[in-house]
């Protein structure tokens, strides 16, 4: 199904088209959620909240720019909003900032994506949001 058909169907609150939108874009949007979330459960929650926003505000998409980019912006904004609601201020620890670190790019390229995402999720909230 083409993107235009999906959008038109979602504008009419057609469940079949909403399901197609979910199946086509949920993995991509979930990865964005994982970058901002503290864990997988929170990422799933943000994804569901974002999809509800997408379904209910799809009439605001004017066709200028990519539909995928429009949805990504909603997911990012929802992730940041969730972070702001849950923010807990804690002093930053200087031990987390080594003076100099040398990284071999060949080693980085061999690290699996799930390991990188789990390390990002383990960062303190202030660092994770900036990252």
Tab-separated table of N, CA and C in Angstrom:
chain	number	residue	atom	x	y	z
A	1	UNK	N	0.841	-1.170	0.000
A	1	UNK	CA	0.000	0.000	0.000
A	1	UNK	C	0.893	1.243	0.000
A	2	UNK	N	0.549	2.200	-0.825
A	2	UNK	CA	1.331	3.427	-0.941
A	2	UNK	C	1.074	4.342	0.248
A	3	UNK	N	2.053	5.193	0.491
A	3	UNK	CA	1.992	6.123	1.620
A	3	UNK	C	0.756	7.021	1.540
A	4	UNK	N	0.428	7.511	0.353
A	4	UNK	CA	-0.724	8.384	0.196
A	4	UNK	C	-2.018	7.665	0.578
A	5	UNK	N	-2.126	6.384	0.203
A	5	UNK	CA	-3.307	5.595	0.549
A	5	UNK	C	-3.409	5.398	2.062
A	6	UNK	N	-2.260	5.144	2.684
A	6	UNK	CA	-2.240	4.956	4.137
A	6	UNK	C	-2.720	6.223	4.832
A	7	UNK	N	-2.190	7.362	4.408
A	7	UNK	CA	-2.564	8.644	5.011
A	7	UNK	C	-4.049	8.903	4.815
A	8	UNK	N	-4.542	8.702	3.597
A	8	UNK	CA	-5.959	8.939	3.305
A	8	UNK	C	-6.843	8.028	4.166
A	9	UNK	N	-6.463	6.763	4.299
A	9	UNK	CA	-7.229	5.840	5.122
A	9	UNK	C	-7.208	6.223	6.590
A	10	UNK	N	-6.054	6.649	7.081
A	10	UNK	CA	-5.948	7.078	8.481
A	10	UNK	C	-6.767	8.337	8.741
A	11	UNK	N	-6.853	9.212	7.745
A	11	UNK	CA	-7.694	10.405	7.877
A	11	UNK	C	-9.166	10.029	8.071
A	12	UNK	N	-9.551	8.873	7.513
A	12	UNK	CA	-10.924	8.392	7.630
A	12	UNK	C	-11.095	7.449	8.828
A	13	UNK	N	-10.062	7.369	9.675
A	13	UNK	CA	-10.059	6.474	10.849
A	13	UNK	C	-10.284	5.010	10.470
A	14	UNK	N	-9.741	4.623	9.332
A	14	UNK	CA	-9.851	3.244	8.862
A	14	UNK	C	-8.827	2.390	9.619
A	15	UNK	N	-9.313	1.408	10.365
A	15	UNK	CA	-8.433	0.574	11.190
A	15	UNK	C	-7.429	-0.215	10.361
A	16	UNK	N	-7.828	-0.646	9.176
A	16	UNK	CA	-6.915	-1.398	8.302
A	16	UNK	C	-5.713	-0.527	7.916
A	17	UNK	N	-5.976	0.712	7.571
A	17	UNK	CA	-4.897	1.620	7.178
A	17	UNK	C	-4.017	1.982	8.382
A	18	UNK	N	-4.646	2.123	9.544
A	18	UNK	CA	-3.863	2.389	10.753
A	18	UNK	C	-2.956	1.204	11.072
A	19	UNK	N	-3.455	-0.006	10.859
A	19	UNK	CA	-2.646	-1.210	11.079
A	19	UNK	C	-1.472	-1.251	10.097
A	20	UNK	N	-1.734	-0.902	8.842
A	20	UNK	CA	-0.663	-0.879	7.836
A	20	UNK	C	0.392	0.153	8.227
A	21	UNK	N	-0.038	1.329	8.680
A	21	UNK	CA	0.905	2.359	9.128
A	21	UNK	C	1.760	1.809	10.273
A	22	UNK	N	1.114	1.158	11.224
A	22	UNK	CA	1.832	0.573	12.361
A	22	UNK	C	2.867	-0.444	11.882
A	23	UNK	N	2.459	-1.354	11.038
A	23	UNK	CA	3.359	-2.410	10.561
A	23	UNK	C	4.523	-1.842	9.748
A	24	UNK	N	4.259	-0.808	8.997
A	24	UNK	CA	5.292	-0.238	8.128
A	24	UNK	C	6.315	0.606	8.898
A	25	UNK	N	5.873	1.344	9.926
A	25	UNK	CA	6.749	2.321	10.567
A	25	UNK	C	7.094	2.043	12.028
A	26	UNK	N	6.448	1.093	12.668
A	26	UNK	CA	6.646	0.916	14.110
A	26	UNK	C	8.090	0.566	14.474
A	27	UNK	N	8.754	-0.272	13.686
A	27	UNK	CA	10.148	-0.632	14.012
A	27	UNK	C	11.060	0.585	13.964
A	28	UNK	N	10.918	1.386	12.937
A	28	UNK	CA	11.725	2.598	12.789
A	28	UNK	C	11.477	3.564	13.946
A	29	UNK	N	10.217	3.763	14.288
A	29	UNK	CA	9.869	4.688	15.361
A	29	UNK	C	10.287	4.139	16.727
A	30	UNK	N	10.220	2.825	16.884
A	30	UNK	CA	10.628	2.194	18.141
A	30	UNK	C	12.125	2.406	18.403
A	31	UNK	N	12.931	2.328	17.371
A	31	UNK	CA	14.374	2.551	17.524
A	31	UNK	C	14.637	3.974	18.011
A	32	UNK	N	13.878	4.926	17.510
A	32	UNK	CA	14.017	6.309	17.983
A	32	UNK	C	13.648	6.383	19.460
A	33	UNK	N	12.558	5.720	19.828
A	33	UNK	CA	12.129	5.711	21.235
A	33	UNK	C	13.213	5.118	22.131
A	34	UNK	N	13.861	4.061	21.678
A	34	UNK	CA	14.908	3.418	22.473
A	34	UNK	C	16.072	4.360	22.756
A	35	UNK	N	16.349	5.252	21.838
A	35	UNK	CA	17.454	6.192	22.024
A	35	UNK	C	17.200	7.166	23.168
A	36	UNK	N	15.938	7.441	23.449
A	36	UNK	CA	15.589	8.401	24.488
A	36	UNK	C	15.143	7.749	25.791
A	37	UNK	N	14.661	6.521	25.717
A	37	UNK	CA	14.067	5.867	26.877
A	37	UNK	C	15.114	5.254	27.794
A	38	UNK	N	14.704	5.035	29.042
A	38	UNK	CA	15.577	4.397	30.023
A	38	UNK	C	15.579	2.883	29.867
A	39	UNK	N	14.504	2.335	29.296
A	39	UNK	CA	14.405	0.897	29.125
A	39	UNK	C	13.410	0.596	28.006
A	40	UNK	N	13.285	-0.688	27.684
A	40	UNK	CA	12.409	-1.087	26.586
A	40	UNK	C	10.941	-0.813	26.887
A	41	UNK	N	10.542	-1.016	28.129
A	41	UNK	CA	9.145	-0.774	28.503
A	41	UNK	C	8.765	0.693	28.288
A	42	UNK	N	9.632	1.584	28.708
A	42	UNK	CA	9.365	3.012	28.524
A	42	UNK	C	9.339	3.351	27.030
A	43	UNK	N	10.226	2.741	26.248
A	43	UNK	CA	10.248	2.980	24.802
A	43	UNK	C	8.940	2.514	24.164
A	44	UNK	N	8.430	1.369	24.600
A	44	UNK	CA	7.161	0.864	24.074
A	44	UNK	C	6.013	1.803	24.431
A	45	UNK	N	6.035	2.323	25.656
A	45	UNK	CA	4.995	3.265	26.085
A	45	UNK	C	5.023	4.531	25.235
A	46	UNK	N	6.211	5.066	25.025
A	46	UNK	CA	6.339	6.288	24.221
A	46	UNK	C	5.900	6.021	22.782
A	47	UNK	N	6.245	4.848	22.255
A	47	UNK	CA	5.822	4.502	20.897
A	47	UNK	C	4.298	4.483	20.802
A	48	UNK	N	3.639	3.841	21.754
A	48	UNK	CA	2.178	3.772	21.724
A	48	UNK	C	1.552	5.164	21.856
A	49	UNK	N	2.080	5.975	22.752
A	49	UNK	CA	1.575	7.341	22.904
A	49	UNK	C	1.777	8.132	21.613
A	50	UNK	N	2.927	7.951	20.999
A	50	UNK	CA	3.238	8.673	19.763
A	50	UNK	C	2.314	8.239	18.624
A	51	UNK	N	2.049	6.942	18.530
A	51	UNK	CA	1.164	6.461	17.475
A	51	UNK	C	-0.252	7.005	17.659
A	52	UNK	N	-0.702	7.096	18.893
A	52	UNK	CA	-2.021	7.696	19.136
A	52	UNK	C	-2.052	9.153	18.678
A	53	UNK	N	-0.974	9.866	18.958
A	53	UNK	CA	-0.881	11.261	18.514
A	53	UNK	C	-0.870	11.328	16.989
A	54	UNK	N	-0.114	10.437	16.362
A	54	UNK	CA	-0.044	10.408	14.897
A	54	UNK	C	-1.430	10.145	14.314
A	55	UNK	N	-2.137	9.145	14.848
A	55	UNK	CA	-3.464	8.815	14.337
A	55	UNK	C	-4.447	9.970	14.508
A	56	UNK	N	-4.363	10.661	15.629
A	56	UNK	CA	-5.342	11.717	15.908
A	56	UNK	C	-4.989	13.065	15.273
A	57	UNK	N	-3.727	13.264	14.941
A	57	UNK	CA	-3.327	14.560	14.367
A	57	UNK	C	-2.864	14.444	12.922
A	58	UNK	N	-3.120	13.322	12.291
A	58	UNK	CA	-2.639	13.120	10.922
A	58	UNK	C	-3.218	14.168	9.968
A	59	UNK	N	-4.370	14.735	10.338
A	59	UNK	CA	-4.967	15.785	9.500
A	59	UNK	C	-4.083	17.031	9.451
A	60	UNK	N	-3.171	17.181	10.399
A	60	UNK	CA	-2.265	18.329	10.426
A	60	UNK	C	-1.089	18.160	9.469
A	61	UNK	N	-0.869	16.915	9.005
A	61	UNK	CA	0.211	16.688	8.041
A	61	UNK	C	-0.227	17.264	6.695
A	62	UNK	N	0.515	18.242	6.220
A	62	UNK	CA	0.128	18.981	5.011
A	62	UNK	C	0.773	18.454	3.738
A	63	UNK	N	1.627	17.467	3.856
A	63	UNK	CA	2.269	16.920	2.666
A	63	UNK	C	3.576	17.591	2.309
A	64	UNK	N	3.919	18.665	2.999
A	64	UNK	CA	5.216	19.296	2.747
A	64	UNK	C	6.241	18.592	3.632
A	65	UNK	N	7.289	18.124	3.047
A	65	UNK	CA	8.260	17.328	3.786
A	65	UNK	C	7.826	15.877	3.805
A	66	UNK	N	8.675	15.024	4.321
A	66	UNK	CA	8.361	13.602	4.312
A	66	UNK	C	7.431	13.243	5.463
A	67	UNK	N	6.546	12.305	5.207
A	67	UNK	CA	5.623	11.814	6.220
A	67	UNK	C	6.408	11.118	7.331
A	68	UNK	N	7.430	10.381	6.930
A	68	UNK	CA	8.284	9.693	7.900
A	68	UNK	C	8.954	10.696	8.832
A	69	UNK	N	9.451	11.776	8.286
A	69	UNK	CA	10.085	12.827	9.090
A	69	UNK	C	9.098	13.476	10.049
A	70	UNK	N	7.863	13.669	9.590
A	70	UNK	CA	6.813	14.243	10.432
A	70	UNK	C	6.543	13.328	11.628
A	71	UNK	N	6.454	12.025	11.360
A	71	UNK	CA	6.215	11.065	12.445
A	71	UNK	C	7.409	11.000	13.400
A	72	UNK	N	8.616	11.041	12.864
A	72	UNK	CA	9.812	11.012	13.718
A	72	UNK	C	9.822	12.203	14.669
A	73	UNK	N	9.439	13.366	14.164
A	73	UNK	CA	9.409	14.566	15.000
A	73	UNK	C	8.417	14.391	16.140
A	74	UNK	N	7.278	13.791	15.875
A	74	UNK	CA	6.289	13.528	16.927
A	74	UNK	C	6.879	12.596	17.977
A	75	UNK	N	7.556	11.541	17.540
A	75	UNK	CA	8.158	10.572	18.467
A	75	UNK	C	9.224	11.251	19.319
A	76	UNK	N	10.066	12.041	18.702
A	76	UNK	CA	11.122	12.735	19.442
A	76	UNK	C	10.517	13.704	20.452
A	77	UNK	N	9.525	14.478	20.026
A	77	UNK	CA	8.875	15.420	20.944
A	77	UNK	C	8.205	14.695	22.101
A	78	UNK	N	7.564	13.574	21.819
A	78	UNK	CA	6.903	12.805	22.868
A	78	UNK	C	7.942	12.226	23.829
A	79	UNK	N	9.060	11.771	23.302
A	79	UNK	CA	10.134	11.237	24.147
A	79	UNK	C	10.691	12.309	25.076
A	80	UNK	N	10.903	13.484	24.539
A	80	UNK	CA	11.423	14.592	25.345
A	80	UNK	C	10.400	15.019	26.394
A	81	UNK	N	9.136	15.060	26.009
A	81	UNK	CA	8.086	15.408	26.978
A	81	UNK	C	8.048	14.415	28.120
A	82	UNK	N	8.164	13.135	27.794
A	82	UNK	CA	8.168	12.091	28.826
A	82	UNK	C	9.368	12.291	29.743
A	83	UNK	N	10.519	12.601	29.155
A	83	UNK	CA	11.730	12.824	29.950
A	83	UNK	C	11.533	13.996	30.905
A	84	UNK	N	10.957	15.085	30.411
A	84	UNK	CA	10.758	16.263	31.252
A	84	UNK	C	9.828	15.974	32.415
A	85	UNK	N	8.837	15.131	32.206
A	85	UNK	CA	7.905	14.779	33.279
A	85	UNK	C	8.598	13.950	34.361
A	86	UNK	N	9.561	13.144	33.964
A	86	UNK	CA	10.203	12.214	34.891
A	86	UNK	C	11.572	12.674	35.372
A	87	UNK	N	11.963	13.878	34.993
A	87	UNK	CA	13.315	14.336	35.310
A	87	UNK	C	13.525	14.415	36.816
A	88	UNK	N	14.631	13.917	37.206
A	88	UNK	CA	15.066	13.992	38.600
A	88	UNK	C	16.493	14.529	38.566
A	89	UNK	N	16.658	15.655	39.199
A	89	UNK	CA	17.967	16.275	39.165
A	89	UNK	C	18.891	15.576	40.148
A	90	UNK	N	20.079	15.288	39.667
A	90	UNK	CA	21.103	14.718	40.529
A	90	UNK	C	22.432	15.351	40.131
A	91	UNK	N	23.326	15.501	41.089
A	91	UNK	CA	24.605	16.114	40.748
A	91	UNK	C	25.376	15.249	39.756
A	92	UNK	N	26.028	15.913	38.835
A	92	UNK	CA	26.841	15.195	37.860
A	92	UNK	C	28.170	14.812	38.497
A	93	UNK	N	28.610	13.649	38.179
A	93	UNK	CA	29.826	13.104	38.754
A	93	UNK	C	30.985	13.338	37.786
A	94	UNK	N	32.024	14.020	38.244
A	94	UNK	CA	33.177	14.297	37.385
A	94	UNK	C	33.949	13.044	37.011
A	95	UNK	N	33.766	11.970	37.750
A	95	UNK	CA	34.461	10.726	37.423
A	95	UNK	C	33.980	10.145	36.101
A	96	UNK	N	32.824	10.569	35.644
A	96	UNK	CA	32.303	10.093	34.371
A	96	UNK	C	32.968	10.777	33.179
A	97	UNK	N	33.801	11.792	33.466
A	97	UNK	CA	34.446	12.551	32.404
A	97	UNK	C	35.957	12.306	32.422
A	98	UNK	N	36.440	11.251	31.795
A	98	UNK	CA	37.893	11.073	31.752
A	98	UNK	C	38.526	12.194	30.929
A	99	UNK	N	39.723	12.552	31.297
A	99	UNK	CA	40.403	13.667	30.636
A	99	UNK	C	40.642	13.415	29.149
A	100	UNK	N	41.130	12.250	28.830
A	100	UNK	CA	41.361	11.953	27.418
A	100	UNK	C	41.077	10.477	27.163
A	101	UNK	N	40.372	10.249	26.097
A	101	UNK	CA	40.019	8.887	25.727
A	101	UNK	C	40.338	8.716	24.256
A	102	UNK	N	41.080	7.667	23.959
A	102	UNK	CA	41.367	7.356	22.570
A	102	UNK	C	40.518	6.162	22.169
A	103	UNK	N	39.832	6.314	21.056
A	103	UNK	CA	38.939	5.253	20.596
A	103	UNK	C	39.349	4.833	19.200
A	104	UNK	N	39.508	3.535	19.042
A	104	UNK	CA	39.839	3.006	17.722
A	104	UNK	C	38.536	2.770	16.970
A	105	UNK	N	38.401	3.401	15.813
A	105	UNK	CA	37.147	3.323	15.070
A	105	UNK	C	36.838	1.904	14.595
A	106	UNK	N	37.852	1.093	14.367
A	106	UNK	CA	37.611	-0.277	13.916
A	106	UNK	C	36.868	-1.076	14.983
A	107	UNK	N	37.175	-0.812	16.248
A	107	UNK	CA	36.527	-1.523	17.346
A	107	UNK	C	35.062	-1.096	17.446
A	108	UNK	N	34.802	0.175	17.301
A	108	UNK	CA	33.431	0.694	17.394
A	108	UNK	C	32.544	0.065	16.329
A	109	UNK	N	33.064	-0.112	15.140
A	109	UNK	CA	32.275	-0.655	14.040
A	109	UNK	C	31.854	-2.098	14.273
A	110	UNK	N	32.515	-2.798	15.195
A	110	UNK	CA	32.176	-4.199	15.443
A	110	UNK	C	31.184	-4.383	16.591
A	111	UNK	N	30.826	-3.317	17.279
A	111	UNK	CA	29.903	-3.407	18.417
A	111	UNK	C	28.474	-3.547	17.886
A	112	UNK	N	27.749	-4.566	18.338
A	112	UNK	CA	26.366	-4.756	17.881
A	112	UNK	C	25.463	-3.615	18.342
A	113	UNK	N	24.436	-3.321	17.552
A	113	UNK	CA	23.522	-2.224	17.837
A	113	UNK	C	22.835	-2.393	19.187
A	114	UNK	N	22.433	-3.612	19.544
A	114	UNK	CA	21.727	-3.801	20.814
A	114	UNK	C	22.623	-3.508	22.004
A	115	UNK	N	23.920	-3.734	21.866
A	115	UNK	CA	24.871	-3.407	22.942
A	115	UNK	C	24.985	-1.894	23.079
A	116	UNK	N	25.066	-1.205	21.958
A	116	UNK	CA	25.155	0.260	21.979
A	116	UNK	C	23.905	0.851	22.616
A	117	UNK	N	22.726	0.367	22.200
A	117	UNK	CA	21.480	0.882	22.761
A	117	UNK	C	21.376	0.609	24.254
A	118	UNK	N	21.806	-0.557	24.701
A	118	UNK	CA	21.738	-0.850	26.136
A	118	UNK	C	22.682	0.051	26.924
A	119	UNK	N	23.833	0.385	26.354
A	119	UNK	CA	24.765	1.290	27.020
A	119	UNK	C	24.211	2.709	27.077
A	120	UNK	N	23.543	3.128	25.997
A	120	UNK	CA	22.916	4.452	25.988
A	120	UNK	C	21.840	4.519	27.056
A	121	UNK	N	21.040	3.465	27.162
A	121	UNK	CA	19.965	3.430	28.152
A	121	UNK	C	20.501	3.405	29.580
A	122	UNK	N	21.726	2.954	29.777
A	122	UNK	CA	22.315	2.893	31.108
A	122	UNK	C	22.881	4.245	31.554
A	123	UNK	N	23.009	5.183	30.629
A	123	UNK	CA	23.535	6.501	30.981
A	123	UNK	C	22.572	7.235	31.904
A	124	UNK	N	23.093	8.140	32.739
A	124	UNK	CA	22.206	8.996	33.523
A	124	UNK	C	21.312	9.797	32.569
A	125	UNK	N	20.131	10.152	33.020
A	125	UNK	CA	19.125	10.781	32.156
A	125	UNK	C	19.654	12.017	31.426
A	126	UNK	N	20.419	12.863	32.116
A	126	UNK	CA	20.905	14.081	31.488
A	126	UNK	C	21.833	13.776	30.310
A	127	UNK	N	22.668	12.764	30.458
A	127	UNK	CA	23.594	12.403	29.387
A	127	UNK	C	22.850	11.716	28.244
A	128	UNK	N	21.910	10.839	28.594
A	128	UNK	CA	21.178	10.082	27.589
A	128	UNK	C	20.390	11.024	26.678
A	129	UNK	N	19.766	12.035	27.242
A	129	UNK	CA	18.966	12.946	26.428
A	129	UNK	C	19.854	13.708	25.449
A	130	UNK	N	21.002	14.143	25.900
A	130	UNK	CA	21.927	14.865	25.008
A	130	UNK	C	22.458	13.927	23.946
A	131	UNK	N	22.774	12.702	24.344
A	131	UNK	CA	23.325	11.716	23.407
A	131	UNK	C	22.334	11.460	22.302
